[in-house]
Amino acid sequence: MTPGYYERLDFNSPLSGARADALAAALARRRPTTVLDLGCGWAELLLRVLAATPDARGRGIDNDERLIVRARAGAEARGLTDRLELRAHDAATPVEPADAVLCVGAEHVFGTQDGALAALHRLVRPGGVLLFGTGFWQRPPTAEQAAGLGATPDELPDLATLVDKSTAAGFRPLDLQTANEDEWNAFESGYLADLEEALMIDPSAADLRAQADAHRRGWLHGYRGVLGFAYLLLGVPSVR
C-alpha cells in the first residue's frame, strides 16, 4: 500500500486556515504587485495571497515536482493560472526580487536562518515585506530532543533572538505570531494521517508502521512543547 503524499494537510507547517487568511489579508494590505513564494510546496498560502490581491502576479518555486503539479491544479481550480508562474527547482536558485516574499519552513535551502534572512532581504524590494515562517525553541531542548529533529540545542534561537536576528539582517518587524497547540496537533496528525490511513488498509506494512510510530514518538515524547514555529511579517524600509 502506497501512502498519500501530504494529502491530508492544507499547509506543510503548523498553520490554520484562519491564520493563513489573516496573513494573506495582511500581505494584501501592503498592495504588492509581485509575490514570490520560495519553497511554496503546493502553494496554498500563495494562492490565498493572490486571491486577496487581485492586481498581483505570483511566482512559486519548489524543488518537488509532485507538489508543483498539485499547486497547478489548485491554481486552475481557483482561476488564478493567468496570474501565477510555478517552477520546480531549488528555491535558492537566483530569482528577481518581489514586493512580497514568502518563505515558510524553507529557510534550510539557504543553509541557516542567518543565511536565509540575508538572502531574503536581497529579494524584497524596498518598501516591501517578507513573511518568514521558521522554527525556534520555546524552551531550551535537551540534546536528545534536538537530535530527534536532526538539530543541535544551539541550532535554533529562542523567539526573542530570532526577532533580533531579523532586525540585524535589516528588516523591521511589523508583526509576530506563533503557532498554537491546536495548529501543531493538526499539522502533526495530518502528516501522520497518510501513513495511518495506509495502515488501516494494510496493517502488516511493517515499514510504514515503524515510520509512523517513530515520528509520533519523536513528536509526543520529544519536541512537543519544545519546538515552536513563528510567522514574522518583516518589512524592508523604502530607503536601505
Short mmCIF file of C-alpha atoms in Angstrom, two decimals, residues 5-6 12 36-44 46 59-72 85-93 95 102-109:
data_model
loop_
_atom_site.label_atom_id
_atom_site.label_comp_id
_atom_site.label_asym_id
_atom_site.label_seq_id
_atom_site.Cartn_x
_atom_site.Cartn_y
_atom_site.Cartn_z
CA TYR A 5 1.63 12.42 -0.25
CA TYR A 6 0.71 15.26 2.13
CA ASN A 12 3.14 21.95 5.29
CA LEU A 36 7.31 35.40 -4.61
CA ASP A 37 6.99 32.17 -2.61
CA LEU A 38 10.23 30.25 -2.09
CA GLY A 39 9.66 26.63 -1.13
CA CYS A 40 5.99 27.05 -1.98
CA GLY A 41 5.07 23.35 -1.84
CA TRP A 42 1.56 23.07 -3.27
CA ALA A 43 1.26 26.89 -2.95
CA GLU A 44 -1.86 27.01 -0.80
CA LEU A 46 0.45 31.82 -2.14
CA ARG A 59 5.70 33.18 -8.63
CA GLY A 60 6.08 29.93 -6.71
CA ILE A 61 9.24 27.84 -6.57
CA ASP A 62 9.74 24.40 -5.06
CA ASN A 63 12.12 21.56 -5.84
CA ASP A 64 9.37 18.91 -5.58
CA GLU A 65 7.69 18.43 -8.95
CA ARG A 66 4.83 16.43 -7.39
CA LEU A 67 3.92 19.38 -5.21
CA ILE A 68 4.16 21.81 -8.12
CA VAL A 69 1.69 19.62 -10.04
CA ARG A 70 -0.71 19.90 -7.09
CA ALA A 71 -0.13 23.67 -7.00
CA ARG A 72 -1.02 23.99 -10.67
CA GLU A 85 4.05 31.12 -12.54
CA LEU A 86 5.11 27.86 -10.89
CA ARG A 87 8.54 26.34 -11.30
CA ALA A 88 10.16 23.20 -9.95
CA HIS A 89 13.73 23.95 -8.99
CA ASP A 90 15.83 24.73 -5.93
CA ALA A 91 14.42 27.69 -4.00
CA ALA A 92 17.95 29.06 -3.62
CA THR A 93 18.30 29.50 -7.40
CA VAL A 95 15.35 34.97 -8.89
CA LEU A 102 7.03 34.25 1.37
CA CYS A 103 9.43 31.73 2.88
CA VAL A 104 7.64 29.37 5.25
CA GLY A 105 9.54 26.36 6.52
CA ALA A 106 12.05 26.57 3.66
CA GLU A 107 14.94 28.53 5.15
CA HIS A 108 17.07 25.35 5.11
CA VAL A 109 17.73 25.83 1.37
#
